[in-house]
Amino acid sequence: MTTNRPLIAVTPLMDYGRDSLWMLPGYMEAIMRAGGTPIMLPLTDDADILAQCAERFDAFLFTGGPDVGPMAGAAASATGRSEVLSPERDRMESILLPAVMAWDKPILGICRGIQFINAALRGTLWQDLPSQHPSDIEHHMNPPYDAFGHNVSLVPGTPLASLFSGQTEIAVNSYHHQAVRDVAPGLEVMAVAPDGVIEALYRPASHFLWAVQWHPEFLYKVDPRSQAIFDAFVGSCR
């Protein structure tokens, strides 16, 4: 029996208290609904292993999680408060991202994912929105997370605006305190919050490189637009 379901690599989440790797089911289930087969990657900075992953898997999801730490050689090292860091993930994803981009494989970043991708490509971050970019918009909502926190405006002519054709705004959930500040060279903005915070990016030169600040992995069951993002991601493998 053969299958044409694309294999989607998912970067792991780390539980330091339990010294374990774990995964939110929403990432996996939304990928499966979209026709892909998700597989969580090991947490490693072994360049050979990550090069093999970049070659073998069809697409890559850079998940949410801890703050992005200062990155050597990048303009991401903005000053400010960081609540939680994961240097292991920073090291891993710093190797994985360029390896995947070299193959021009589809990439989707979510929450930490948009922050990491922007930082790795030499953009900058707001390290702590409440102190560095005060706003009445709630970017750090309380649970449940399968509810809407605020709207974002879609930038005309971008892939996200095309995906949600006929809509100029969509409602999203929101749980973060870092955010994109200066957009990295080669990336373009797809969505913006009412207070100017950048909510989605893409890379026109890539086959598919999208990143969103919100959490479609929590909304996909109740919001068809959230599932549509995963559908577009997995569908780009075909």
mmCIF file of N, CA, C and O in Angstrom, residues 116-169:
data_model
loop_
_atom_site.group_PDB
_atom_site.id
_atom_site.type_symbol
_atom_site.label_atom_id
_atom_site.label_comp_id
_atom_site.label_asym_id
_atom_site.label_seq_id
_atom_site.Cartn_x
_atom_site.Cartn_y
_atom_site.Cartn_z
ATOM 1 N N PHE A 116 10.912 33.604 15.545
ATOM 2 C CA PHE A 116 12.199 32.978 15.246
ATOM 3 C C PHE A 116 12.606 33.200 13.790
ATOM 4 O O PHE A 116 13.753 33.559 13.502
ATOM 5 N N ILE A 117 11.678 32.982 12.870
ATOM 6 C CA ILE A 117 12.010 33.132 11.451
ATOM 7 C C ILE A 117 12.458 34.558 11.161
ATOM 8 O O ILE A 117 13.460 34.791 10.473
ATOM 9 N N ASN A 118 11.724 35.534 11.687
ATOM 10 C CA ASN A 118 12.107 36.923 11.455
ATOM 11 C C ASN A 118 13.485 37.223 12.044
ATOM 12 O O ASN A 118 14.315 37.874 11.408
ATOM 13 N N ALA A 119 13.744 36.741 13.255
ATOM 14 C CA ALA A 119 15.031 36.982 13.901
ATOM 15 C C ALA A 119 16.167 36.292 13.150
ATOM 16 O O ALA A 119 17.233 36.880 12.934
ATOM 17 N N ALA A 120 15.928 35.042 12.740
ATOM 18 C CA ALA A 120 16.973 34.284 12.051
ATOM 19 C C ALA A 120 17.344 34.902 10.712
ATOM 20 O O ALA A 120 18.484 34.782 10.256
ATOM 21 N N LEU A 121 16.390 35.574 10.085
ATOM 22 C CA LEU A 121 16.641 36.208 8.789
ATOM 23 C C LEU A 121 17.054 37.679 8.949
ATOM 24 O O LEU A 121 17.007 38.437 8.004
ATOM 25 N N ARG A 122 17.438 38.049 10.174
ATOM 26 C CA ARG A 122 18.039 39.337 10.492
ATOM 27 C C ARG A 122 17.022 40.460 10.643
ATOM 28 O O ARG A 122 17.306 41.626 10.376
ATOM 29 N N GLY A 123 15.837 40.113 11.132
ATOM 30 C CA GLY A 123 14.898 41.116 11.592
ATOM 31 C C GLY A 123 15.076 41.334 13.087
ATOM 32 O O GLY A 123 15.939 40.720 13.721
ATOM 33 N N THR A 124 14.274 42.200 13.669
ATOM 34 C CA THR A 124 14.341 42.447 15.107
ATOM 35 C C THR A 124 13.000 42.154 15.759
ATOM 36 O O THR A 124 11.971 42.032 15.070
ATOM 37 N N LEU A 125 13.025 42.055 17.086
ATOM 38 C CA LEU A 125 11.839 41.706 17.854
ATOM 39 C C LEU A 125 11.564 42.738 18.933
ATOM 40 O O LEU A 125 12.490 43.314 19.509
ATOM 41 N N TRP A 126 10.251 42.937 19.207
ATOM 42 C CA TRP A 126 9.866 43.508 20.481
ATOM 43 C C TRP A 126 10.054 42.399 21.500
ATOM 44 O O TRP A 126 9.419 41.352 21.395
ATOM 45 N N GLN A 127 10.883 42.631 22.510
ATOM 46 C CA GLN A 127 11.122 41.593 23.507
ATOM 47 C C GLN A 127 10.002 41.520 24.535
ATOM 48 O O GLN A 127 9.758 40.456 25.113
ATOM 49 N N ASP A 128 9.308 42.616 24.772
ATOM 50 C CA ASP A 128 8.242 42.641 25.759
ATOM 51 C C ASP A 128 7.235 43.712 25.357
ATOM 52 O O ASP A 128 7.422 44.896 25.633
ATOM 53 N N LEU A 129 6.169 43.284 24.701
ATOM 54 C CA LEU A 129 5.192 44.236 24.166
ATOM 55 C C LEU A 129 4.604 45.174 25.222
ATOM 56 O O LEU A 129 4.493 46.375 24.962
ATOM 57 N N PRO A 130 4.211 44.694 26.388
ATOM 58 C CA PRO A 130 3.577 45.609 27.344
ATOM 59 C C PRO A 130 4.447 46.812 27.707
ATOM 60 O O PRO A 130 3.925 47.912 27.906
ATOM 61 N N SER A 131 5.762 46.620 27.799
ATOM 62 C CA SER A 131 6.629 47.726 28.188
ATOM 63 C C SER A 131 7.196 48.480 26.995
ATOM 64 O O SER A 131 7.431 49.689 27.081
ATOM 65 N N GLN A 132 7.399 47.787 25.872
ATOM 66 C CA GLN A 132 8.063 48.417 24.731
ATOM 67 C C GLN A 132 7.088 48.954 23.697
ATOM 68 O O GLN A 132 7.441 49.825 22.908
ATOM 69 N N HIS A 133 5.868 48.413 23.683
ATOM 70 C CA HIS A 133 4.865 48.837 22.704
ATOM 71 C C HIS A 133 3.494 48.816 23.383
ATOM 72 O O HIS A 133 2.638 47.990 23.050
ATOM 73 N N PRO A 134 3.273 49.694 24.363
ATOM 74 C CA PRO A 134 2.013 49.683 25.114
ATOM 75 C C PRO A 134 0.804 49.845 24.194
ATOM 76 O O PRO A 134 0.850 50.581 23.205
ATOM 77 N N SER A 135 -0.281 49.147 24.557
ATOM 78 C CA SER A 135 -1.452 49.124 23.679
ATOM 79 C C SER A 135 -2.673 48.682 24.475
ATOM 80 O O SER A 135 -2.558 47.986 25.493
ATOM 81 N N ASP A 136 -3.845 49.056 23.976
ATOM 82 C CA ASP A 136 -5.101 48.565 24.548
ATOM 83 C C ASP A 136 -5.490 47.201 23.979
ATOM 84 O O ASP A 136 -6.434 46.569 24.461
ATOM 85 N N ILE A 137 -4.797 46.751 22.937
ATOM 86 C CA ILE A 137 -5.074 45.445 22.345
ATOM 87 C C ILE A 137 -4.520 44.358 23.258
ATOM 88 O O ILE A 137 -3.376 44.436 23.700
ATOM 89 N N GLU A 138 -5.328 43.334 23.507
ATOM 90 C CA GLU A 138 -4.889 42.233 24.370
ATOM 91 C C GLU A 138 -4.127 41.185 23.547
ATOM 92 O O GLU A 138 -4.712 40.442 22.772
ATOM 93 N N HIS A 139 -2.803 41.193 23.704
ATOM 94 C CA HIS A 139 -1.961 40.219 22.995
ATOM 95 C C HIS A 139 -1.619 39.004 23.852
ATOM 96 O O HIS A 139 -0.873 38.125 23.407
ATOM 97 N N HIS A 140 -2.124 38.975 25.080
ATOM 98 C CA HIS A 140 -1.785 37.886 26.001
ATOM 99 C C HIS A 140 -3.068 37.439 26.693
ATOM 100 O O HIS A 140 -3.245 37.587 27.895
ATOM 101 N N MET A 141 -3.985 36.864 25.875
ATOM 102 C CA MET A 141 -5.321 36.536 26.356
ATOM 103 C C MET A 141 -5.284 35.367 27.340
ATOM 104 O O MET A 141 -4.330 34.565 27.351
ATOM 105 N N ASN A 142 -6.315 35.274 28.153
ATOM 106 C CA ASN A 142 -6.475 34.155 29.073
ATOM 107 C C ASN A 142 -7.185 33.006 28.368
ATOM 108 O O ASN A 142 -7.909 33.219 27.397
ATOM 109 N N PRO A 143 -6.998 31.768 28.855
ATOM 110 C CA PRO A 143 -7.727 30.654 28.255
ATOM 111 C C PRO A 143 -9.232 30.798 28.497
ATOM 112 O O PRO A 143 -9.634 31.500 29.429
ATOM 113 N N PRO A 144 -10.048 30.134 27.645
ATOM 114 C CA PRO A 144 -9.667 29.183 26.596
ATOM 115 C C PRO A 144 -9.112 29.889 25.356
ATOM 116 O O PRO A 144 -9.500 31.020 25.050
ATOM 117 N N TYR A 145 -8.203 29.192 24.653
ATOM 118 C CA TYR A 145 -7.524 29.796 23.511
ATOM 119 C C TYR A 145 -8.236 29.533 22.183
ATOM 120 O O TYR A 145 -7.804 30.041 21.151
ATOM 121 N N ASP A 146 -9.312 28.727 22.221
ATOM 122 C CA ASP A 146 -10.101 28.525 20.994
ATOM 123 C C ASP A 146 -11.212 29.567 20.946
ATOM 124 O O ASP A 146 -12.380 29.274 20.682
ATOM 125 N N ALA A 147 -10.837 30.802 21.223
ATOM 126 C CA ALA A 147 -11.738 31.949 21.174
ATOM 127 C C ALA A 147 -10.968 33.101 20.556
ATOM 128 O O ALA A 147 -9.741 33.053 20.441
ATOM 129 N N PHE A 148 -11.674 34.135 20.154
ATOM 130 C CA PHE A 148 -11.028 35.255 19.469
ATOM 131 C C PHE A 148 -10.624 36.344 20.456
ATOM 132 O O PHE A 148 -11.365 36.653 21.394
ATOM 133 N N GLY A 149 -9.443 36.921 20.227
ATOM 134 C CA GLY A 149 -8.938 37.979 21.093
ATOM 135 C C GLY A 149 -9.019 39.356 20.476
ATOM 136 O O GLY A 149 -9.381 40.316 21.139
ATOM 137 N N HIS A 150 -8.677 39.467 19.195
ATOM 138 C CA HIS A 150 -8.739 40.747 18.493
ATOM 139 C C HIS A 150 -8.739 40.491 16.992
ATOM 140 O O HIS A 150 -8.520 39.349 16.548
ATOM 141 N N ASN A 151 -8.982 41.507 16.219
ATOM 142 C CA ASN A 151 -8.951 41.405 14.763
ATOM 143 C C ASN A 151 -7.571 41.765 14.230
ATOM 144 O O ASN A 151 -6.783 42.446 14.892
ATOM 145 N N VAL A 152 -7.288 41.318 13.008
ATOM 146 C CA VAL A 152 -6.113 41.766 12.271
ATOM 147 C C VAL A 152 -6.559 42.197 10.879
ATOM 148 O O VAL A 152 -7.519 41.641 10.322
ATOM 149 N N SER A 153 -5.886 43.187 10.338
ATOM 150 C CA SER A 153 -6.159 43.652 8.976
ATOM 151 C C SER A 153 -5.245 42.921 8.010
ATOM 152 O O SER A 153 -4.038 42.793 8.253
ATOM 153 N N LEU A 154 -5.814 42.433 6.916
ATOM 154 C CA LEU A 154 -5.050 41.716 5.894
ATOM 155 C C LEU A 154 -4.483 42.701 4.879
ATOM 156 O O LEU A 154 -5.181 43.606 4.432
ATOM 157 N N VAL A 155 -3.235 42.510 4.513
ATOM 158 C CA VAL A 155 -2.587 43.380 3.534
ATOM 159 C C VAL A 155 -2.989 42.928 2.135
ATOM 160 O O VAL A 155 -2.756 41.765 1.765
ATOM 161 N N PRO A 156 -3.619 43.809 1.337
ATOM 162 C CA PRO A 156 -4.056 43.413 -0.012
ATOM 163 C C PRO A 156 -2.887 42.915 -0.858
ATOM 164 O O PRO A 156 -1.759 43.401 -0.746
ATOM 165 N N GLY A 157 -3.183 41.928 -1.691
ATOM 166 C CA GLY A 157 -2.183 41.411 -2.611
ATOM 167 C C GLY A 157 -1.265 40.359 -2.026
ATOM 168 O O GLY A 157 -0.391 39.839 -2.734
ATOM 169 N N THR A 158 -1.442 40.021 -0.753
ATOM 170 C CA THR A 158 -0.600 39.010 -0.123
ATOM 171 C C THR A 158 -1.294 37.648 -0.158
ATOM 172 O O THR A 158 -2.505 37.564 -0.367
ATOM 173 N N PRO A 159 -0.549 36.568 0.042
ATOM 174 C CA PRO A 159 -1.182 35.245 0.000
ATOM 175 C C PRO A 159 -2.306 35.061 1.011
ATOM 176 O O PRO A 159 -3.302 34.397 0.712
ATOM 177 N N LEU A 160 -2.172 35.644 2.198
ATOM 178 C CA LEU A 160 -3.220 35.489 3.195
ATOM 179 C C LEU A 160 -4.497 36.211 2.767
ATOM 180 O O LEU A 160 -5.605 35.699 2.955
ATOM 181 N N ALA A 161 -4.346 37.378 2.157
ATOM 182 C CA ALA A 161 -5.513 38.094 1.639
ATOM 183 C C ALA A 161 -6.175 37.299 0.514
ATOM 184 O O ALA A 161 -7.412 37.287 0.396
ATOM 185 N N SER A 162 -5.375 36.624 -0.298
ATOM 186 C CA SER A 162 -5.931 35.783 -1.362
ATOM 187 C C SER A 162 -6.653 34.572 -0.789
ATOM 188 O O SER A 162 -7.719 34.180 -1.278
ATOM 189 N N LEU A 163 -6.080 33.984 0.270
ATOM 190 C CA LEU A 163 -6.696 32.822 0.898
ATOM 191 C C LEU A 163 -8.063 33.180 1.458
ATOM 192 O O LEU A 163 -9.019 32.396 1.355
ATOM 193 N N PHE A 164 -8.158 34.370 2.055
ATOM 194 C CA PHE A 164 -9.418 34.832 2.644
ATOM 195 C C PHE A 164 -10.046 35.891 1.741
ATOM 196 O O PHE A 164 -10.391 36.987 2.194
ATOM 197 N N SER A 165 -10.190 35.558 0.495
ATOM 198 C CA SER A 165 -10.663 36.493 -0.519
ATOM 199 C C SER A 165 -11.978 37.147 -0.105
ATOM 200 O O SER A 165 -12.901 36.482 0.371
ATOM 201 N N GLY A 166 -12.043 38.460 -0.274
ATOM 202 C CA GLY A 166 -13.238 39.203 0.065
ATOM 203 C C GLY A 166 -13.271 39.717 1.486
ATOM 204 O O GLY A 166 -14.172 40.479 1.845
ATOM 205 N N GLN A 167 -12.290 39.322 2.296
ATOM 206 C CA GLN A 167 -12.232 39.784 3.674
ATOM 207 C C GLN A 167 -11.039 40.718 3.846
ATOM 208 O O GLN A 167 -9.951 40.441 3.359
ATOM 209 N N THR A 168 -11.257 41.797 4.537
ATOM 210 C CA THR A 168 -10.166 42.737 4.826
ATOM 211 C C THR A 168 -9.665 42.591 6.250
ATOM 212 O O THR A 168 -8.557 43.020 6.564
ATOM 213 N N GLU A 169 -10.485 41.981 7.118
ATOM 214 C CA GLU A 169 -10.102 41.709 8.500
ATOM 215 C C GLU A 169 -10.549 40.310 8.891
ATOM 216 O O GLU A 169 -11.551 39.806 8.373
#
